[in-house]
Amino acid sequence: MFGAESSISVEGEGDGDGFTRLWRATDPRSPEVAAGVFSVNTGRSFGTIEKPMAVAQPQKFYVAVRQSGDADYSRTDYVDMARLKSAELADDEFLTYEGKVMTREKINAQRTCPKT
């Protein structure tokens, strides 16, 4: 199973861990999505939207990715939309949460989980 969720930090308990979940989706529609390349708050990337976004996407939020199967994997990153720059992307280029353009090869080279 593979899922992703967008959350924002809240004061107090939130959902029990200091965060309020804004959106949650599972069932990736493609190998790229299963590898962690997806759009937040759309139905294009996932087959099941478990919690649709009920508010506007905030400018600052966390994206958590969890994958389970042969090897469990999870990662959470902070996104600040004000820091992101618009970019013309070539095939196989991606924009990171810091606004940096990277190829899939460079992104994969950073992976700490086993490559399959």
JSON list of N, CA and C in Angstrom, two decimals, residues 29-106:
[
{"chain": "A", "resi": 29, "resn": "ARG", "atom": "N", "xyz": [-1.89, 5.73, -9.06]},
{"chain": "A", "resi": 29, "resn": "ARG", "atom": "CA", "xyz": [-2.36, 5.42, -10.41]},
{"chain": "A", "resi": 29, "resn": "ARG", "atom": "C", "xyz": [-1.25, 5.07, -11.39]},
{"chain": "A", "resi": 30, "resn": "SER", "atom": "N", "xyz": [0.02, 5.28, -11.00]},
{"chain": "A", "resi": 30, "resn": "SER", "atom": "CA", "xyz": [1.13, 5.00, -11.91]},
{"chain": "A", "resi": 30, "resn": "SER", "atom": "C", "xyz": [2.37, 4.63, -11.11]},
{"chain": "A", "resi": 31, "resn": "PRO", "atom": "N", "xyz": [3.36, 4.04, -11.77]},
{"chain": "A", "resi": 31, "resn": "PRO", "atom": "CA", "xyz": [4.63, 3.74, -11.09]},
{"chain": "A", "resi": 31, "resn": "PRO", "atom": "C", "xyz": [5.32, 5.00, -10.59]},
{"chain": "A", "resi": 32, "resn": "GLU", "atom": "N", "xyz": [5.17, 6.12, -11.30]},
{"chain": "A", "resi": 32, "resn": "GLU", "atom": "CA", "xyz": [5.78, 7.38, -10.87]},
{"chain": "A", "resi": 32, "resn": "GLU", "atom": "C", "xyz": [5.18, 7.84, -9.55]},
{"chain": "A", "resi": 33, "resn": "VAL", "atom": "N", "xyz": [3.87, 7.74, -9.43]},
{"chain": "A", "resi": 33, "resn": "VAL", "atom": "CA", "xyz": [3.21, 8.13, -8.19]},
{"chain": "A", "resi": 33, "resn": "VAL", "atom": "C", "xyz": [3.65, 7.18, -7.07]},
{"chain": "A", "resi": 34, "resn": "ALA", "atom": "N", "xyz": [3.73, 5.90, -7.36]},
{"chain": "A", "resi": 34, "resn": "ALA", "atom": "CA", "xyz": [4.17, 4.93, -6.36]},
{"chain": "A", "resi": 34, "resn": "ALA", "atom": "C", "xyz": [5.60, 5.21, -5.91]},
{"chain": "A", "resi": 35, "resn": "ALA", "atom": "N", "xyz": [6.40, 5.83, -6.78]},
{"chain": "A", "resi": 35, "resn": "ALA", "atom": "CA", "xyz": [7.78, 6.18, -6.44]},
{"chain": "A", "resi": 35, "resn": "ALA", "atom": "C", "xyz": [7.87, 7.51, -5.71]},
{"chain": "A", "resi": 36, "resn": "GLY", "atom": "N", "xyz": [6.73, 8.24, -5.56]},
{"chain": "A", "resi": 36, "resn": "GLY", "atom": "CA", "xyz": [6.73, 9.47, -4.78]},
{"chain": "A", "resi": 36, "resn": "GLY", "atom": "C", "xyz": [6.60, 10.75, -5.57]},
{"chain": "A", "resi": 37, "resn": "VAL", "atom": "N", "xyz": [6.29, 10.67, -6.86]},
{"chain": "A", "resi": 37, "resn": "VAL", "atom": "CA", "xyz": [6.11, 11.87, -7.68]},
{"chain": "A", "resi": 37, "resn": "VAL", "atom": "C", "xyz": [4.60, 12.02, -7.92]},
{"chain": "A", "resi": 38, "resn": "PHE", "atom": "N", "xyz": [3.98, 12.96, -7.21]},
{"chain": "A", "resi": 38, "resn": "PHE", "atom": "CA", "xyz": [2.53, 13.10, -7.29]},
{"chain": "A", "resi": 38, "resn": "PHE", "atom": "C", "xyz": [2.09, 14.53, -7.03]},
{"chain": "A", "resi": 39, "resn": "SER", "atom": "N", "xyz": [0.84, 14.80, -7.36]},
{"chain": "A", "resi": 39, "resn": "SER", "atom": "CA", "xyz": [0.23, 16.10, -7.11]},
{"chain": "A", "resi": 39, "resn": "SER", "atom": "C", "xyz": [-0.63, 16.00, -5.85]},
{"chain": "A", "resi": 40, "resn": "VAL", "atom": "N", "xyz": [-0.50, 17.01, -5.00]},
{"chain": "A", "resi": 40, "resn": "VAL", "atom": "CA", "xyz": [-1.30, 17.08, -3.78]},
{"chain": "A", "resi": 40, "resn": "VAL", "atom": "C", "xyz": [-2.65, 17.70, -4.11]},
{"chain": "A", "resi": 41, "resn": "ASN", "atom": "N", "xyz": [-3.70, 17.18, -3.51]},
{"chain": "A", "resi": 41, "resn": "ASN", "atom": "CA", "xyz": [-5.04, 17.75, -3.59]},
{"chain": "A", "resi": 41, "resn": "ASN", "atom": "C", "xyz": [-5.67, 17.63, -4.98]},
{"chain": "A", "resi": 42, "resn": "THR", "atom": "N", "xyz": [-5.36, 16.54, -5.69]},
{"chain": "A", "resi": 42, "resn": "THR", "atom": "CA", "xyz": [-6.04, 16.26, -6.94]},
{"chain": "A", "resi": 42, "resn": "THR", "atom": "C", "xyz": [-6.36, 14.78, -6.98]},
{"chain": "A", "resi": 43, "resn": "GLY", "atom": "N", "xyz": [-7.23, 14.37, -7.86]},
{"chain": "A", "resi": 43, "resn": "GLY", "atom": "CA", "xyz": [-7.53, 12.96, -8.06]},
{"chain": "A", "resi": 43, "resn": "GLY", "atom": "C", "xyz": [-6.71, 12.35, -9.17]},
{"chain": "A", "resi": 44, "resn": "ARG", "atom": "N", "xyz": [-5.81, 13.13, -9.77]},
{"chain": "A", "resi": 44, "resn": "ARG", "atom": "CA", "xyz": [-5.03, 12.63, -10.90]},
{"chain": "A", "resi": 44, "resn": "ARG", "atom": "C", "xyz": [-4.01, 11.57, -10.49]},
{"chain": "A", "resi": 45, "resn": "SER", "atom": "N", "xyz": [-3.46, 11.68, -9.30]},
{"chain": "A", "resi": 45, "resn": "SER", "atom": "CA", "xyz": [-2.36, 10.81, -8.90]},
{"chain": "A", "resi": 45, "resn": "SER", "atom": "C", "xyz": [-2.80, 9.53, -8.19]},
{"chain": "A", "resi": 46, "resn": "PHE", "atom": "N", "xyz": [-3.91, 9.58, -7.48]},
{"chain": "A", "resi": 46, "resn": "PHE", "atom": "CA", "xyz": [-4.34, 8.45, -6.66]},
{"chain": "A", "resi": 46, "resn": "PHE", "atom": "C", "xyz": [-5.75, 8.01, -7.01]},
{"chain": "A", "resi": 47, "resn": "GLY", "atom": "N", "xyz": [-5.99, 6.70, -6.83]},
{"chain": "A", "resi": 47, "resn": "GLY", "atom": "CA", "xyz": [-7.30, 6.14, -7.11]},
{"chain": "A", "resi": 47, "resn": "GLY", "atom": "C", "xyz": [-8.30, 6.35, -5.99]},
{"chain": "A", "resi": 48, "resn": "THR", "atom": "N", "xyz": [-7.81, 6.51, -4.78]},
{"chain": "A", "resi": 48, "resn": "THR", "atom": "CA", "xyz": [-8.70, 6.67, -3.62]},
{"chain": "A", "resi": 48, "resn": "THR", "atom": "C", "xyz": [-8.32, 7.93, -2.85]},
{"chain": "A", "resi": 49, "resn": "ILE", "atom": "N", "xyz": [-9.26, 8.86, -2.76]},
{"chain": "A", "resi": 49, "resn": "ILE", "atom": "CA", "xyz": [-9.08, 10.04, -1.93]},
{"chain": "A", "resi": 49, "resn": "ILE", "atom": "C", "xyz": [-9.81, 9.75, -0.62]},
{"chain": "A", "resi": 50, "resn": "GLU", "atom": "N", "xyz": [-9.05, 9.45, 0.42]},
{"chain": "A", "resi": 50, "resn": "GLU", "atom": "CA", "xyz": [-9.66, 9.08, 1.70]},
{"chain": "A", "resi": 50, "resn": "GLU", "atom": "C", "xyz": [-10.16, 10.28, 2.47]},
{"chain": "A", "resi": 51, "resn": "LYS", "atom": "N", "xyz": [-9.50, 11.42, 2.30]},
{"chain": "A", "resi": 51, "resn": "LYS", "atom": "CA", "xyz": [-9.94, 12.65, 2.95]},
{"chain": "A", "resi": 51, "resn": "LYS", "atom": "C", "xyz": [-9.74, 13.79, 1.96]},
{"chain": "A", "resi": 52, "resn": "PRO", "atom": "N", "xyz": [-10.81, 14.25, 1.32]},
{"chain": "A", "resi": 52, "resn": "PRO", "atom": "CA", "xyz": [-10.67, 15.38, 0.39]},
{"chain": "A", "resi": 52, "resn": "PRO", "atom": "C", "xyz": [-10.34, 16.67, 1.12]},
{"chain": "A", "resi": 53, "resn": "MET", "atom": "N", "xyz": [-9.67, 17.57, 0.44]},
{"chain": "A", "resi": 53, "resn": "MET", "atom": "CA", "xyz": [-9.31, 18.86, 1.01]},
{"chain": "A", "resi": 53, "resn": "MET", "atom": "C", "xyz": [-10.59, 19.68, 1.21]},
{"chain": "A", "resi": 54, "resn": "ALA", "atom": "N", "xyz": [-10.85, 20.09, 2.44]},
{"chain": "A", "resi": 54, "resn": "ALA", "atom": "CA", "xyz": [-12.06, 20.86, 2.75]},
{"chain": "A", "resi": 54, "resn": "ALA", "atom": "C", "xyz": [-11.77, 22.35, 2.87]},
{"chain": "A", "resi": 55, "resn": "VAL", "atom": "N", "xyz": [-10.50, 22.73, 2.87]},
{"chain": "A", "resi": 55, "resn": "VAL", "atom": "CA", "xyz": [-10.09, 24.12, 2.95]},
{"chain": "A", "resi": 55, "resn": "VAL", "atom": "C", "xyz": [-9.10, 24.39, 1.83]},
{"chain": "A", "resi": 56, "resn": "ALA", "atom": "N", "xyz": [-8.79, 25.66, 1.60]},
{"chain": "A", "resi": 56, "resn": "ALA", "atom": "CA", "xyz": [-7.80, 26.01, 0.58]},
{"chain": "A", "resi": 56, "resn": "ALA", "atom": "C", "xyz": [-6.43, 25.48, 1.00]},
{"chain": "A", "resi": 57, "resn": "GLN", "atom": "N", "xyz": [-5.64, 25.04, 0.03]},
{"chain": "A", "resi": 57, "resn": "GLN", "atom": "CA", "xyz": [-4.29, 24.56, 0.32]},
{"chain": "A", "resi": 57, "resn": "GLN", "atom": "C", "xyz": [-3.50, 25.70, 0.94]},
{"chain": "A", "resi": 58, "resn": "PRO", "atom": "N", "xyz": [-2.92, 25.51, 2.11]},
{"chain": "A", "resi": 58, "resn": "PRO", "atom": "CA", "xyz": [-2.16, 26.58, 2.74]},
{"chain": "A", "resi": 58, "resn": "PRO", "atom": "C", "xyz": [-0.85, 26.85, 2.00]},
{"chain": "A", "resi": 59, "resn": "GLN", "atom": "N", "xyz": [-0.26, 27.99, 2.26]},
{"chain": "A", "resi": 59, "resn": "GLN", "atom": "CA", "xyz": [1.02, 28.35, 1.64]},
{"chain": "A", "resi": 59, "resn": "GLN", "atom": "C", "xyz": [2.17, 27.52, 2.22]},
{"chain": "A", "resi": 60, "resn": "LYS", "atom": "N", "xyz": [2.03, 27.10, 3.47]},
{"chain": "A", "resi": 60, "resn": "LYS", "atom": "CA", "xyz": [3.07, 26.30, 4.14]},
{"chain": "A", "resi": 60, "resn": "LYS", "atom": "C", "xyz": [2.41, 25.04, 4.68]},
{"chain": "A", "resi": 61, "resn": "PHE", "atom": "N", "xyz": [2.98, 23.89, 4.35]},
{"chain": "A", "resi": 61, "resn": "PHE", "atom": "CA", "xyz": [2.40, 22.64, 4.80]},
{"chain": "A", "resi": 61, "resn": "PHE", "atom": "C", "xyz": [3.44, 21.54, 4.76]},
{"chain": "A", "resi": 62, "resn": "TYR", "atom": "N", "xyz": [3.10, 20.41, 5.36]},
{"chain": "A", "resi": 62, "resn": "TYR", "atom": "CA", "xyz": [3.95, 19.23, 5.33]},
{"chain": "A", "resi": 62, "resn": "TYR", "atom": "C", "xyz": [3.31, 18.19, 4.41]},
{"chain": "A", "resi": 63, "resn": "VAL", "atom": "N", "xyz": [4.14, 17.47, 3.67]},
{"chain": "A", "resi": 63, "resn": "VAL", "atom": "CA", "xyz": [3.67, 16.34, 2.88]},
{"chain": "A", "resi": 63, "resn": "VAL", "atom": "C", "xyz": [4.34, 15.10, 3.44]},
{"chain": "A", "resi": 64, "resn": "ALA", "atom": "N", "xyz": [3.53, 14.15, 3.86]},
{"chain": "A", "resi": 64, "resn": "ALA", "atom": "CA", "xyz": [4.06, 12.90, 4.39]},
{"chain": "A", "resi": 64, "resn": "ALA", "atom": "C", "xyz": [3.77, 11.80, 3.38]},
{"chain": "A", "resi": 65, "resn": "VAL", "atom": "N", "xyz": [4.75, 10.94, 3.14]},
{"chain": "A", "resi": 65, "resn": "VAL", "atom": "CA", "xyz": [4.61, 9.81, 2.23]},
{"chain": "A", "resi": 65, "resn": "VAL", "atom": "C", "xyz": [4.95, 8.55, 3.00]},
{"chain": "A", "resi": 66, "resn": "ARG", "atom": "N", "xyz": [4.06, 7.58, 2.90]},
{"chain": "A", "resi": 66, "resn": "ARG", "atom": "CA", "xyz": [4.31, 6.29, 3.53]},
{"chain": "A", "resi": 66, "resn": "ARG", "atom": "C", "xyz": [4.09, 5.20, 2.50]},
{"chain": "A", "resi": 67, "resn": "GLN", "atom": "N", "xyz": [4.99, 4.24, 2.48]},
{"chain": "A", "resi": 67, "resn": "GLN", "atom": "CA", "xyz": [4.86, 3.10, 1.58]},
{"chain": "A", "resi": 67, "resn": "GLN", "atom": "C", "xyz": [5.13, 1.85, 2.39]},
{"chain": "A", "resi": 68, "resn": "SER", "atom": "N", "xyz": [4.28, 0.85, 2.23]},
{"chain": "A", "resi": 68, "resn": "SER", "atom": "CA", "xyz": [4.52, -0.40, 2.93]},
{"chain": "A", "resi": 68, "resn": "SER", "atom": "C", "xyz": [4.46, -1.53, 1.91]},
{"chain": "A", "resi": 69, "resn": "GLY", "atom": "N", "xyz": [5.15, -2.57, 2.20]},
{"chain": "A", "resi": 69, "resn": "GLY", "atom": "CA", "xyz": [5.26, -3.71, 1.31]},
{"chain": "A", "resi": 69, "resn": "GLY", "atom": "C", "xyz": [6.45, -4.52, 1.73]},
{"chain": "A", "resi": 70, "resn": "ASP", "atom": "N", "xyz": [7.32, -4.86, 0.78]},
{"chain": "A", "resi": 70, "resn": "ASP", "atom": "CA", "xyz": [8.54, -5.61, 1.11]},
{"chain": "A", "resi": 70, "resn": "ASP", "atom": "C", "xyz": [9.40, -4.83, 2.09]},
{"chain": "A", "resi": 71, "resn": "ALA", "atom": "N", "xyz": [9.50, -3.52, 1.90]},
{"chain": "A", "resi": 71, "resn": "ALA", "atom": "CA", "xyz": [10.27, -2.66, 2.80]},
{"chain": "A", "resi": 71, "resn": "ALA", "atom": "C", "xyz": [9.43, -1.43, 3.11]},
{"chain": "A", "resi": 72, "resn": "ASP", "atom": "N", "xyz": [9.19, -1.17, 4.39]},
{"chain": "A", "resi": 72, "resn": "ASP", "atom": "CA", "xyz": [8.43, 0.01, 4.77]},
{"chain": "A", "resi": 72, "resn": "ASP", "atom": "C", "xyz": [9.29, 1.26, 4.58]},
{"chain": "A", "resi": 73, "resn": "TYR", "atom": "N", "xyz": [8.65, 2.34, 4.14]},
{"chain": "A", "resi": 73, "resn": "TYR", "atom": "CA", "xyz": [9.36, 3.59, 3.88]},
{"chain": "A", "resi": 73, "resn": "TYR", "atom": "C", "xyz": [8.44, 4.73, 4.25]},
{"chain": "A", "resi": 74, "resn": "SER", "atom": "N", "xyz": [8.99, 5.76, 4.87]},
{"chain": "A", "resi": 74, "resn": "SER", "atom": "CA", "xyz": [8.19, 6.96, 5.11]},
{"chain": "A", "resi": 74, "resn": "SER", "atom": "C", "xyz": [9.11, 8.17, 5.08]},
{"chain": "A", "resi": 75, "resn": "ARG", "atom": "N", "xyz": [8.52, 9.28, 4.68]},
{"chain": "A", "resi": 75, "resn": "ARG", "atom": "CA", "xyz": [9.28, 10.53, 4.63]},
{"chain": "A", "resi": 75, "resn": "ARG", "atom": "C", "xyz": [8.28, 11.68, 4.76]},
{"chain": "A", "resi": 76, "resn": "THR", "atom": "N", "xyz": [8.71, 12.72, 5.44]},
{"chain": "A", "resi": 76, "resn": "THR", "atom": "CA", "xyz": [7.91, 13.93, 5.57]},
{"chain": "A", "resi": 76, "resn": "THR", "atom": "C", "xyz": [8.77, 15.11, 5.18]},
{"chain": "A", "resi": 77, "resn": "ASP", "atom": "N", "xyz": [8.22, 16.01, 4.37]},
{"chain": "A", "resi": 77, "resn": "ASP", "atom": "CA", "xyz": [8.94, 17.22, 3.98]},
{"chain": "A", "resi": 77, "resn": "ASP", "atom": "C", "xyz": [8.04, 18.43, 4.14]},
{"chain": "A", "resi": 78, "resn": "TYR", "atom": "N", "xyz": [8.66, 19.54, 4.42]},
{"chain": "A", "resi": 78, "resn": "TYR", "atom": "CA", "xyz": [7.98, 20.82, 4.59]},
{"chain": "A", "resi": 78, "resn": "TYR", "atom": "C", "xyz": [7.98, 21.55, 3.25]},
{"chain": "A", "resi": 79, "resn": "VAL", "atom": "N", "xyz": [6.85, 22.14, 2.90]},
{"chain": "A", "resi": 79, "resn": "VAL", "atom": "CA", "xyz": [6.71, 22.89, 1.65]},
{"chain": "A", "resi": 79, "resn": "VAL", "atom": "C", "xyz": [6.29, 24.32, 1.98]},
{"chain": "A", "resi": 80, "resn": "ASP", "atom": "N", "xyz": [7.01, 25.29, 1.44]},
{"chain": "A", "resi": 80, "resn": "ASP", "atom": "CA", "xyz": [6.65, 26.70, 1.56]},
{"chain": "A", "resi": 80, "resn": "ASP", "atom": "C", "xyz": [6.46, 27.21, 0.14]},
{"chain": "A", "resi": 81, "resn": "MET", "atom": "N", "xyz": [5.21, 27.37, -0.26]},
{"chain": "A", "resi": 81, "resn": "MET", "atom": "CA", "xyz": [4.90, 27.76, -1.64]},
{"chain": "A", "resi": 81, "resn": "MET", "atom": "C", "xyz": [5.51, 29.10, -2.02]},
{"chain": "A", "resi": 82, "resn": "ALA", "atom": "N", "xyz": [5.72, 30.00, -1.05]},
{"chain": "A", "resi": 82, "resn": "ALA", "atom": "CA", "xyz": [6.31, 31.31, -1.34]},
{"chain": "A", "resi": 82, "resn": "ALA", "atom": "C", "xyz": [7.77, 31.17, -1.78]},
{"chain": "A", "resi": 83, "resn": "ARG", "atom": "N", "xyz": [8.44, 30.08, -1.36]},
{"chain": "A", "resi": 83, "resn": "ARG", "atom": "CA", "xyz": [9.83, 29.87, -1.73]},
{"chain": "A", "resi": 83, "resn": "ARG", "atom": "C", "xyz": [9.98, 29.20, -3.09]},
{"chain": "A", "resi": 84, "resn": "LEU", "atom": "N", "xyz": [8.90, 28.58, -3.57]},
{"chain": "A", "resi": 84, "resn": "LEU", "atom": "CA", "xyz": [8.99, 27.87, -4.84]},
{"chain": "A", "resi": 84, "resn": "LEU", "atom": "C", "xyz": [8.97, 28.85, -6.00]},
{"chain": "A", "resi": 85, "resn": "LYS", "atom": "N", "xyz": [9.78, 28.58, -6.98]},
{"chain": "A", "resi": 85, "resn": "LYS", "atom": "CA", "xyz": [9.81, 29.41, -8.18]},
{"chain": "A", "resi": 85, "resn": "LYS", "atom": "C", "xyz": [9.13, 28.66, -9.31]},
{"chain": "A", "resi": 86, "resn": "SER", "atom": "N", "xyz": [8.59, 29.39, -10.23]},
{"chain": "A", "resi": 86, "resn": "SER", "atom": "CA", "xyz": [8.03, 28.78, -11.42]},
{"chain": "A", "resi": 86, "resn": "SER", "atom": "C", "xyz": [9.19, 28.36, -12.32]},
{"chain": "A", "resi": 87, "resn": "ALA", "atom": "N", "xyz": [9.03, 27.25, -12.99]},
{"chain": "A", "resi": 87, "resn": "ALA", "atom": "CA", "xyz": [10.11, 26.78, -13.85]},
{"chain": "A", "resi": 87, "resn": "ALA", "atom": "C", "xyz": [9.55, 26.03, -15.04]},
{"chain": "A", "resi": 88, "resn": "GLU", "atom": "N", "xyz": [10.20, 26.19, -16.17]},
{"chain": "A", "resi": 88, "resn": "GLU", "atom": "CA", "xyz": [9.90, 25.37, -17.34]},
{"chain": "A", "resi": 88, "resn": "GLU", "atom": "C", "xyz": [10.68, 24.08, -17.17]},
{"chain": "A", "resi": 89, "resn": "LEU", "atom": "N", "xyz": [9.98, 22.96, -17.09]},
{"chain": "A", "resi": 89, "resn": "LEU", "atom": "CA", "xyz": [10.64, 21.70, -16.84]},
{"chain": "A", "resi": 89, "resn": "LEU", "atom": "C", "xyz": [10.72, 20.87, -18.11]},
{"chain": "A", "resi": 90, "resn": "ALA", "atom": "N", "xyz": [11.88, 20.28, -18.34]},
{"chain": "A", "resi": 90, "resn": "ALA", "atom": "CA", "xyz": [12.06, 19.35, -19.46]},
{"chain": "A", "resi": 90, "resn": "ALA", "atom": "C", "xyz": [11.55, 17.98, -19.01]},
{"chain": "A", "resi": 91, "resn": "ASP", "atom": "N", "xyz": [11.47, 17.04, -19.95]},
{"chain": "A", "resi": 91, "resn": "ASP", "atom": "CA", "xyz": [11.10, 15.68, -19.59]},
{"chain": "A", "resi": 91, "resn": "ASP", "atom": "C", "xyz": [12.09, 15.18, -18.55]},
{"chain": "A", "resi": 92, "resn": "ASP", "atom": "N", "xyz": [11.59, 14.47, -17.55]},
{"chain": "A", "resi": 92, "resn": "ASP", "atom": "CA", "xyz": [12.40, 13.89, -16.49]},
{"chain": "A", "resi": 92, "resn": "ASP", "atom": "C", "xyz": [13.04, 14.93, -15.57]},
{"chain": "A", "resi": 93, "resn": "GLU", "atom": "N", "xyz": [12.45, 16.12, -15.47]},
{"chain": "A", "resi": 93, "resn": "GLU", "atom": "CA", "xyz": [12.89, 17.12, -14.50]},
{"chain": "A", "resi": 93, "resn": "GLU", "atom": "C", "xyz": [11.74, 17.39, -13.53]},
{"chain": "A", "resi": 94, "resn": "PHE", "atom": "N", "xyz": [12.12, 17.67, -12.28]},
{"chain": "A", "resi": 94, "resn": "PHE", "atom": "CA", "xyz": [11.14, 17.88, -11.23]},
{"chain": "A", "resi": 94, "resn": "PHE", "atom": "C", "xyz": [11.55, 19.07, -10.40]},
{"chain": "A", "resi": 95, "resn": "LEU", "atom": "N", "xyz": [10.57, 19.76, -9.81]},
{"chain": "A", "resi": 95, "resn": "LEU", "atom": "CA", "xyz": [10.82, 20.90, -8.95]},
{"chain": "A", "resi": 95, "resn": "LEU", "atom": "C", "xyz": [10.72, 20.45, -7.51]},
{"chain": "A", "resi": 96, "resn": "THR", "atom": "N", "xyz": [11.80, 20.63, -6.72]},
{"chain": "A", "resi": 96, "resn": "THR", "atom": "CA", "xyz": [11.79, 20.22, -5.32]},
{"chain": "A", "resi": 96, "resn": "THR", "atom": "C", "xyz": [11.04, 21.23, -4.47]},
{"chain": "A", "resi": 97, "resn": "TYR", "atom": "N", "xyz": [10.81, 20.89, -3.21]},
{"chain": "A", "resi": 97, "resn": "TYR", "atom": "CA", "xyz": [10.10, 21.80, -2.31]},
{"chain": "A", "resi": 97, "resn": "TYR", "atom": "C", "xyz": [10.89, 23.08, -2.07]},
{"chain": "A", "resi": 98, "resn": "GLU", "atom": "N", "xyz": [12.20, 23.07, -2.38]},
{"chain": "A", "resi": 98, "resn": "GLU", "atom": "CA", "xyz": [13.02, 24.27, -2.23]},
{"chain": "A", "resi": 98, "resn": "GLU", "atom": "C", "xyz": [13.08, 25.09, -3.51]},
{"chain": "A", "resi": 99, "resn": "GLY", "atom": "N", "xyz": [12.40, 24.64, -4.56]},
{"chain": "A", "resi": 99, "resn": "GLY", "atom": "CA", "xyz": [12.42, 25.35, -5.83]},
{"chain": "A", "resi": 99, "resn": "GLY", "atom": "C", "xyz": [13.58, 24.96, -6.72]},
{"chain": "A", "resi": 100, "resn": "LYS", "atom": "N", "xyz": [14.27, 23.90, -6.40]},
{"chain": "A", "resi": 100, "resn": "LYS", "atom": "CA", "xyz": [15.42, 23.44, -7.18]},
{"chain": "A", "resi": 100, "resn": "LYS", "atom": "C", "xyz": [14.95, 22.46, -8.25]},
{"chain": "A", "resi": 101, "resn": "VAL", "atom": "N", "xyz": [15.44, 22.61, -9.48]},
{"chain": "A", "resi": 101, "resn": "VAL", "atom": "CA", "xyz": [15.11, 21.70, -10.57]},
{"chain": "A", "resi": 101, "resn": "VAL", "atom": "C", "xyz": [16.11, 20.54, -10.54]},
{"chain": "A", "resi": 102, "resn": "MET", "atom": "N", "xyz": [15.59, 19.32, -10.49]},
{"chain": "A", "resi": 102, "resn": "MET", "atom": "CA", "xyz": [16.45, 18.13, -10.45]},
{"chain": "A", "resi": 102, "resn": "MET", "atom": "C", "xyz": [15.93, 17.08, -11.41]},
{"chain": "A", "resi": 103, "resn": "THR", "atom": "N", "xyz": [16.83, 16.26, -11.91]},
{"chain": "A", "resi": 103, "resn": "THR", "atom": "CA", "xyz": [16.43, 15.12, -12.75]},
{"chain": "A", "resi": 103, "resn": "THR", "atom": "C", "xyz": [16.07, 13.95, -11.83]},
{"chain": "A", "resi": 104, "resn": "ARG", "atom": "N", "xyz": [15.37, 12.98, -12.39]},
{"chain": "A", "resi": 104, "resn": "ARG", "atom": "CA", "xyz": [15.02, 11.78, -11.62]},
{"chain": "A", "resi": 104, "resn": "ARG", "atom": "C", "xyz": [16.30, 11.09, -11.12]},
{"chain": "A", "resi": 105, "resn": "GLU", "atom": "N", "xyz": [17.33, 11.06, -11.96]},
{"chain": "A", "resi": 105, "resn": "GLU", "atom": "CA", "xyz": [18.60, 10.42, -11.58]},
{"chain": "A", "resi": 105, "resn": "GLU", "atom": "C", "xyz": [19.20, 11.09, -10.34]},
{"chain": "A", "resi": 106, "resn": "LYS", "atom": "N", "xyz": [19.20, 12.42, -10.30]},
{"chain": "A", "resi": 106, "resn": "LYS", "atom": "CA", "xyz": [19.74, 13.13, -9.13]},
{"chain": "A", "resi": 106, "resn": "LYS", "atom": "C", "xyz": [18.89, 12.90, -7.89]}
]
